mmCIF file of C-alpha atoms in Angstrom:
data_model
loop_
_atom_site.group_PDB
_atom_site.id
_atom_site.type_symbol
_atom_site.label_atom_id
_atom_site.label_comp_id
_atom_site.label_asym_id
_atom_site.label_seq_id
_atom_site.Cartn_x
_atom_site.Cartn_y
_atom_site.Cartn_z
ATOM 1 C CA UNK A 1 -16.685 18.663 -64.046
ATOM 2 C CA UNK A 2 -18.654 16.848 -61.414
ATOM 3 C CA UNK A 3 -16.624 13.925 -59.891
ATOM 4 C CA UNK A 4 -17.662 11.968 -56.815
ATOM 5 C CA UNK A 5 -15.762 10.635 -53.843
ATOM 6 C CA UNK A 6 -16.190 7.251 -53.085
ATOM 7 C CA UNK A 7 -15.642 7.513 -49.543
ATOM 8 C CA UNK A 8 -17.595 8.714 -45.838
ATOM 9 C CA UNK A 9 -13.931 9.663 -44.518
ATOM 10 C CA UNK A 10 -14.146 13.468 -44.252
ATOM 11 C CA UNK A 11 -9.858 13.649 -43.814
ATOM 12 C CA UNK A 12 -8.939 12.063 -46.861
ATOM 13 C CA UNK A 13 -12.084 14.114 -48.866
ATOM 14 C CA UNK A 14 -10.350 16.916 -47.537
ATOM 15 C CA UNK A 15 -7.041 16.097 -48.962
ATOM 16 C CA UNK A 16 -8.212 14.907 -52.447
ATOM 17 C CA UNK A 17 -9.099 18.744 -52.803
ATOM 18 C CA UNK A 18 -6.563 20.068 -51.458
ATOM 19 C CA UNK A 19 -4.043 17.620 -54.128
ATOM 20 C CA UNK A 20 -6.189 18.435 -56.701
ATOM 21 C CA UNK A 21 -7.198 22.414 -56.341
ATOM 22 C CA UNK A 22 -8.677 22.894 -59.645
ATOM 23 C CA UNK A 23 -11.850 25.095 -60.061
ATOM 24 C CA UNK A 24 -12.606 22.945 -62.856
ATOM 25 C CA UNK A 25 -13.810 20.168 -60.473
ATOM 26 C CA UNK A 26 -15.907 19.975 -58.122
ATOM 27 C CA UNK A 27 -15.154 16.900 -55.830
ATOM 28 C CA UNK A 28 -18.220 15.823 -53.999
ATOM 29 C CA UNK A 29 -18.516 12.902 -51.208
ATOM 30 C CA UNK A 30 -20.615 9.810 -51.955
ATOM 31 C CA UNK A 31 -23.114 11.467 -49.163
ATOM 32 C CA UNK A 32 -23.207 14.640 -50.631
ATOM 33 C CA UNK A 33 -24.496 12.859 -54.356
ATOM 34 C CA UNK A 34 -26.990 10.901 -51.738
ATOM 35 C CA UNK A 35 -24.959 7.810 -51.431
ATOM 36 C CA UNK A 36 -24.996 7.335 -47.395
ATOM 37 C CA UNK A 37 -24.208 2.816 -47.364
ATOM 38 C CA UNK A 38 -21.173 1.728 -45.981
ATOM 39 C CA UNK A 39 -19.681 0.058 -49.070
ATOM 40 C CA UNK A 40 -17.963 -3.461 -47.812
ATOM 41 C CA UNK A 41 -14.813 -3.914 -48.832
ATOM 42 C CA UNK A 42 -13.567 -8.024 -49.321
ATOM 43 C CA UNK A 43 -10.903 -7.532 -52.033
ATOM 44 C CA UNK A 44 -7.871 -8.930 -51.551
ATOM 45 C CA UNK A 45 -5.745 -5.701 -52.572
ATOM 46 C CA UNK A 46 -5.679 -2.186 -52.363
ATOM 47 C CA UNK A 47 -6.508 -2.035 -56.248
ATOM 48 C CA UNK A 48 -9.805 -4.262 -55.721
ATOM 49 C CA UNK A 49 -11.258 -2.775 -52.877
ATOM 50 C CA UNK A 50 -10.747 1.104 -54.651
ATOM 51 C CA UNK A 51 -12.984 -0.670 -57.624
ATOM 52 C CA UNK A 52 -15.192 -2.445 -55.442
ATOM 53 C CA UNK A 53 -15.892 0.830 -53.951
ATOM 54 C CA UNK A 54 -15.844 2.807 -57.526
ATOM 55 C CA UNK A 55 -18.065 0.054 -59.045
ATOM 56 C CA UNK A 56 -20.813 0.187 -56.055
ATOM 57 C CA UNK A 57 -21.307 4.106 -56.354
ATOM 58 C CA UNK A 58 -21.145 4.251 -60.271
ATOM 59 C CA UNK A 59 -24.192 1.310 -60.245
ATOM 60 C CA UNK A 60 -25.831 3.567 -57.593
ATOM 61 C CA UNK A 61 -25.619 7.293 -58.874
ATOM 62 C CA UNK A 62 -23.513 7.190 -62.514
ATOM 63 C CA UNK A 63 -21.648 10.261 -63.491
ATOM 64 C CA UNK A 64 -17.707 10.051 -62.552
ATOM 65 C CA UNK A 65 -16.328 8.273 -59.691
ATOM 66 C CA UNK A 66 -13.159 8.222 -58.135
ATOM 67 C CA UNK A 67 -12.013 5.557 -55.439
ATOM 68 C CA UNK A 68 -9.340 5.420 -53.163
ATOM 69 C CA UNK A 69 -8.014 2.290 -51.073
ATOM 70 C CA UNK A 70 -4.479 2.611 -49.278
ATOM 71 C CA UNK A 71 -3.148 1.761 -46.173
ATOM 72 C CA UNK A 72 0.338 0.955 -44.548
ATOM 73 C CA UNK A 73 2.195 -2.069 -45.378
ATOM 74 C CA UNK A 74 4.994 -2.730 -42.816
ATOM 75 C CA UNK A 75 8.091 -5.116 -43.777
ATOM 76 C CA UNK A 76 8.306 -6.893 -40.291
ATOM 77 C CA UNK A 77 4.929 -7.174 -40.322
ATOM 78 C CA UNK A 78 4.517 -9.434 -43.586
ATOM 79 C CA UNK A 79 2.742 -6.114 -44.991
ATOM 80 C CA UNK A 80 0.275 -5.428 -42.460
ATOM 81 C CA UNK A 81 -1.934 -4.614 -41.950
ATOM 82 C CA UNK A 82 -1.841 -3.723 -45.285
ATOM 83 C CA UNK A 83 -5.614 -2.941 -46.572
ATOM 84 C CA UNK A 84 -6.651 -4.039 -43.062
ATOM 85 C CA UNK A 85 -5.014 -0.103 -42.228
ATOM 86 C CA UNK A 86 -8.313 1.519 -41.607
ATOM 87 C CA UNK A 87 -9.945 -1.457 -39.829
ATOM 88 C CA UNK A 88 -6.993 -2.600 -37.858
ATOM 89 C CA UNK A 89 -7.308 -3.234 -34.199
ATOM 90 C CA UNK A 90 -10.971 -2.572 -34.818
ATOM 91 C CA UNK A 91 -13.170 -0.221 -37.132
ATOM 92 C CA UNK A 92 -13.896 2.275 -34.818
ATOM 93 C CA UNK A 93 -10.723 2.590 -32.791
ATOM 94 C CA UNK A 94 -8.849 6.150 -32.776
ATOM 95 C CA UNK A 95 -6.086 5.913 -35.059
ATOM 96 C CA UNK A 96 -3.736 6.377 -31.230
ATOM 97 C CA UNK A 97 -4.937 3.066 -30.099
ATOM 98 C CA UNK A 98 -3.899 1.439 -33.503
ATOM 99 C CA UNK A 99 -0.444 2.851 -33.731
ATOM 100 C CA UNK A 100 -0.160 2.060 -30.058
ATOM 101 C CA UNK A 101 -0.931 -1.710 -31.352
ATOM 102 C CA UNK A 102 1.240 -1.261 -33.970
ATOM 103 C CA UNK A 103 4.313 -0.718 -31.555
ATOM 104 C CA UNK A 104 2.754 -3.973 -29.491
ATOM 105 C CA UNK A 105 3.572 -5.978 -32.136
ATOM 106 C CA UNK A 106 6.420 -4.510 -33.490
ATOM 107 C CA UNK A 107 8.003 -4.781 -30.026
ATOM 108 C CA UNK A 108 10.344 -8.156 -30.818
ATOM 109 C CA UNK A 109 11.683 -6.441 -34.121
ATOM 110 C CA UNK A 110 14.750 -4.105 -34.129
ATOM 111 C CA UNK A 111 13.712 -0.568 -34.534
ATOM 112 C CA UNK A 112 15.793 -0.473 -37.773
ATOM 113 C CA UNK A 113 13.861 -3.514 -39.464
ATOM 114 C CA UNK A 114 10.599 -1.582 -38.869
ATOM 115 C CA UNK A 115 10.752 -0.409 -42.384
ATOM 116 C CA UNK A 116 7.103 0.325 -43.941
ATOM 117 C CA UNK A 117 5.424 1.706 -47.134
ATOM 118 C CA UNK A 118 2.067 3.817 -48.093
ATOM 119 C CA UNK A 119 0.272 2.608 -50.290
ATOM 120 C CA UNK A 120 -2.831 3.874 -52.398
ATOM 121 C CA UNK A 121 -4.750 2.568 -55.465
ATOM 122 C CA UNK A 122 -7.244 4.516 -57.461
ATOM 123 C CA UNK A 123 -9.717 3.580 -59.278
ATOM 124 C CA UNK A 124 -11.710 5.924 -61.995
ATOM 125 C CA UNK A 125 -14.914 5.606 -63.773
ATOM 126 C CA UNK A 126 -15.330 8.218 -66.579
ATOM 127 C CA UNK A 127 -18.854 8.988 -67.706
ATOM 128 C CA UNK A 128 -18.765 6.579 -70.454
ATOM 129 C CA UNK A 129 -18.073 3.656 -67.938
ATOM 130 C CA UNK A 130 -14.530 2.765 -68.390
ATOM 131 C CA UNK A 131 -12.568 2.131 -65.625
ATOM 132 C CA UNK A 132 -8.883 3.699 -65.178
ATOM 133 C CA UNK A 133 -6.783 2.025 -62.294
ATOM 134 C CA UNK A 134 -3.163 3.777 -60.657
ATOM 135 C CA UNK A 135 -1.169 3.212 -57.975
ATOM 136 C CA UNK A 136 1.461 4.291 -56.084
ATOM 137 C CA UNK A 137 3.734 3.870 -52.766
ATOM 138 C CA UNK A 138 6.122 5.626 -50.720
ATOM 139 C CA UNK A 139 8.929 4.107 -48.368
ATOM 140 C CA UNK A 140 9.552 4.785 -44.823
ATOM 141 C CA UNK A 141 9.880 3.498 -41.604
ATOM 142 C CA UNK A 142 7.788 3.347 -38.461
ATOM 143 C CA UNK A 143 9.188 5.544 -35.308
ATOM 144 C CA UNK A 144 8.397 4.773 -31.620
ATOM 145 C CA UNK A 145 7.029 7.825 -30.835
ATOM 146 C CA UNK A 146 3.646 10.171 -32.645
ATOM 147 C CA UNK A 147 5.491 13.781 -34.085
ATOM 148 C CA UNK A 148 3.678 16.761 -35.500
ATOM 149 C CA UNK A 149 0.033 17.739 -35.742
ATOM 150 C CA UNK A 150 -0.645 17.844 -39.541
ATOM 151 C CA UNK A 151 -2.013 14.916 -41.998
ATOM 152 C CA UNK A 152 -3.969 11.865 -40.278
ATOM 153 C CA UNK A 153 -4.366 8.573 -39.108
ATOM 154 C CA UNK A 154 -0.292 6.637 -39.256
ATOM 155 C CA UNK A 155 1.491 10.028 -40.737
ATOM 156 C CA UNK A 156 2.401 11.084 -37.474
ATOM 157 C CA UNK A 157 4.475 7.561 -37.128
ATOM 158 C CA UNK A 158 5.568 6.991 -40.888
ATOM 159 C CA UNK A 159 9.131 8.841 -40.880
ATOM 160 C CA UNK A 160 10.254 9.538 -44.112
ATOM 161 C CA UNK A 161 14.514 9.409 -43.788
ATOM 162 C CA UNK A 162 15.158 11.245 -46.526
ATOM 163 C CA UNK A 163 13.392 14.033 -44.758
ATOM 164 C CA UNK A 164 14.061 13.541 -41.296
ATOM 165 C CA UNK A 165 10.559 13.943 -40.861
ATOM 166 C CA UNK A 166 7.430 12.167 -40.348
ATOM 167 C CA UNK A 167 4.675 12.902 -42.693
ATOM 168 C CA UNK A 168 2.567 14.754 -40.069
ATOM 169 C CA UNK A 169 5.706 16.922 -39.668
ATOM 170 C CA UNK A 170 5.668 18.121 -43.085
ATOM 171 C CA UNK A 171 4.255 21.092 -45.003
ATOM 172 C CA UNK A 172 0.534 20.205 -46.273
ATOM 173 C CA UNK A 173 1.307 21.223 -49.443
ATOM 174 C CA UNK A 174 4.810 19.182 -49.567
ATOM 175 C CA UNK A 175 3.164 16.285 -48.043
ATOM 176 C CA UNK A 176 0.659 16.386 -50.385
ATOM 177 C CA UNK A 177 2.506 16.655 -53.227
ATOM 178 C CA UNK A 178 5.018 13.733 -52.516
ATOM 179 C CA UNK A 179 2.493 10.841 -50.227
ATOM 180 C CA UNK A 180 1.223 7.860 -52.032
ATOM 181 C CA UNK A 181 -1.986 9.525 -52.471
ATOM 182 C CA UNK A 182 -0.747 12.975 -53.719
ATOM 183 C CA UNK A 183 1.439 11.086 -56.363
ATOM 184 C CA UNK A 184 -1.352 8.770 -57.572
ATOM 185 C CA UNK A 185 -3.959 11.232 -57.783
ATOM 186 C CA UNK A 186 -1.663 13.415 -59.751
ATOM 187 C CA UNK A 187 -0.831 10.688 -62.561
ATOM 188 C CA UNK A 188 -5.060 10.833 -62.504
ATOM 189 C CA UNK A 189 -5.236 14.068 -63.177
ATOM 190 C CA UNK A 190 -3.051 14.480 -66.117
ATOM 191 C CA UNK A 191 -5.067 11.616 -67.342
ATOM 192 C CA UNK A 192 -7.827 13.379 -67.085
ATOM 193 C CA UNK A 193 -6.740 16.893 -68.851
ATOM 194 C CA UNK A 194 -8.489 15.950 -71.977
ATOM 195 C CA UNK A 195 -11.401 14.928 -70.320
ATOM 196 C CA UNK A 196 -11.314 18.597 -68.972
ATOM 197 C CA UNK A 197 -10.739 20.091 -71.705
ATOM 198 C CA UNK A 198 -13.459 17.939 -73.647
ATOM 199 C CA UNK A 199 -15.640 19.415 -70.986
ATOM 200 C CA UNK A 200 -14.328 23.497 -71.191
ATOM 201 C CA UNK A 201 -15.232 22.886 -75.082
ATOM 202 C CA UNK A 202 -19.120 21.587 -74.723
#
C-alpha cells in the first residue's frame, strides 16, 4: 500500500517510518509523488491545518494521504506557540534559536510552572475519499538547558518527569513508541489493518 506524506520535513518523514516499519507500506513524501508547493497552513488548530494539508495533496495527486500537524503547547505560555511550533521566531530559524526564544520568554515564570505538552493531529484520506482524523498529546515540562542528540526540533528541551529524561535523551525506538506522534500514528494504523488486509487479498 502506497501512502503519501503530506509534508517537505525530511525529520519527521523519517520518523513516520521508523513508527510505522511495515513492509506493507511504502510511505512516500509529497515531493517524491511530485507534489513540491509549500502548502499554507491558516487553520486555527493542529487538527485543521493536518486536513488542510491532507485535503491540498489528495486534490493534487489522489491515492492515500496522511497529514501531520503538531507542535508544543506550553502552560505559561497560554499554549504557545502552539501550531505556531514550526514557524515560531521565524520559518527558517534553527530550531536552537527558537528554544533559545523560548527560554526569553519564559524567563519571568518559575521553572516549575514551565509545564508543556506535544501535541499532534492526523489527518487520513483513504482511497475512497473519506477522511479519518486522531490526535494525541503528551505532558512534560520545558528544562533550561538542550540534553541528548537524538529526535529533533524542542525534544532536546521537552523533559518527560516520569522518565527523568528529555525526549532527545531517549531510545528512538522508546521515544517513538510513547511521543504524541508515535501514539497517534499507531491508533492510525490499527485503523488501517483492514485496509491492509483488503489490499494483501486483491
Amino acid at each position: 500500500m502506497k501512502i503519501i506524506i503530506a509534508s517537505h520535513n525530511k525529520d519527521k518523514i523519517r520518523e513516520f517510518r521508523e513508527i510505522i516499519g511495515d513492509p506493507r507500506i511504502q510511505l512516500i513524501s509529497m515531493r517524491e509523488a511530485g507534489f513540491t508547493e509549500v502548502i499554507p497552513e491558516p487553520g486555527h488548530s493542529y487538527a485543521e491545518n493536518a486536513e488542510i494539508k491532507a485535503r491540498t495533496v489528495f486534490e493534487a495527486l489522489g491515492g492515500r494521504v496522511l497529514a501531520d500537524d503538531s507542535g508544543l503547547s506550553v502552560d505559561a505560555l497560554g499554549g504557545y506557540p502552539g501550531i505556531y511550533s514550526a514557524r515560531f521566531a521565524g520559518e527558517h530559524t534553527a530550531y536552537r534559536e527558537k528554544c533559545e526564544r523560548l527560554w526569553a520568554l519564559l524567563s519571568n515564570v518559575p521553572e516549575e510552572n514551565w509545564t508543556a505538552a506535544f501535541h499532534c493531529a492526523l489527518c487520513y484520506i483513504d482511497s475512497s475519499g473519506r477522511l479519518h482524523h486522531y490526535e494525541r498529546q503528551v505532558p512534560g515540562r520545558i528544562i533550561r538547558e538542550r540534553r541528548g542528540e537524538n529526535g529533533f526540533g524542542y525534544d532536546p528541551i521537552f523533559y518527560l518527569e516520569d522518565r527523568g529524561l528529555t525526549n532527545a535523551e531517549l531510545p528512538s525506538a522508546e521515544k517513538n513508541a510513547r511521543s504524541h506522534r508515535g501514539l497517534a500514528l499507531l491508533d492510525w494504523y490499527r485503523d488501517i489493518e483492514q485496509e491492509l488486509s483488503s489490499d494483501q487479498e486483491e
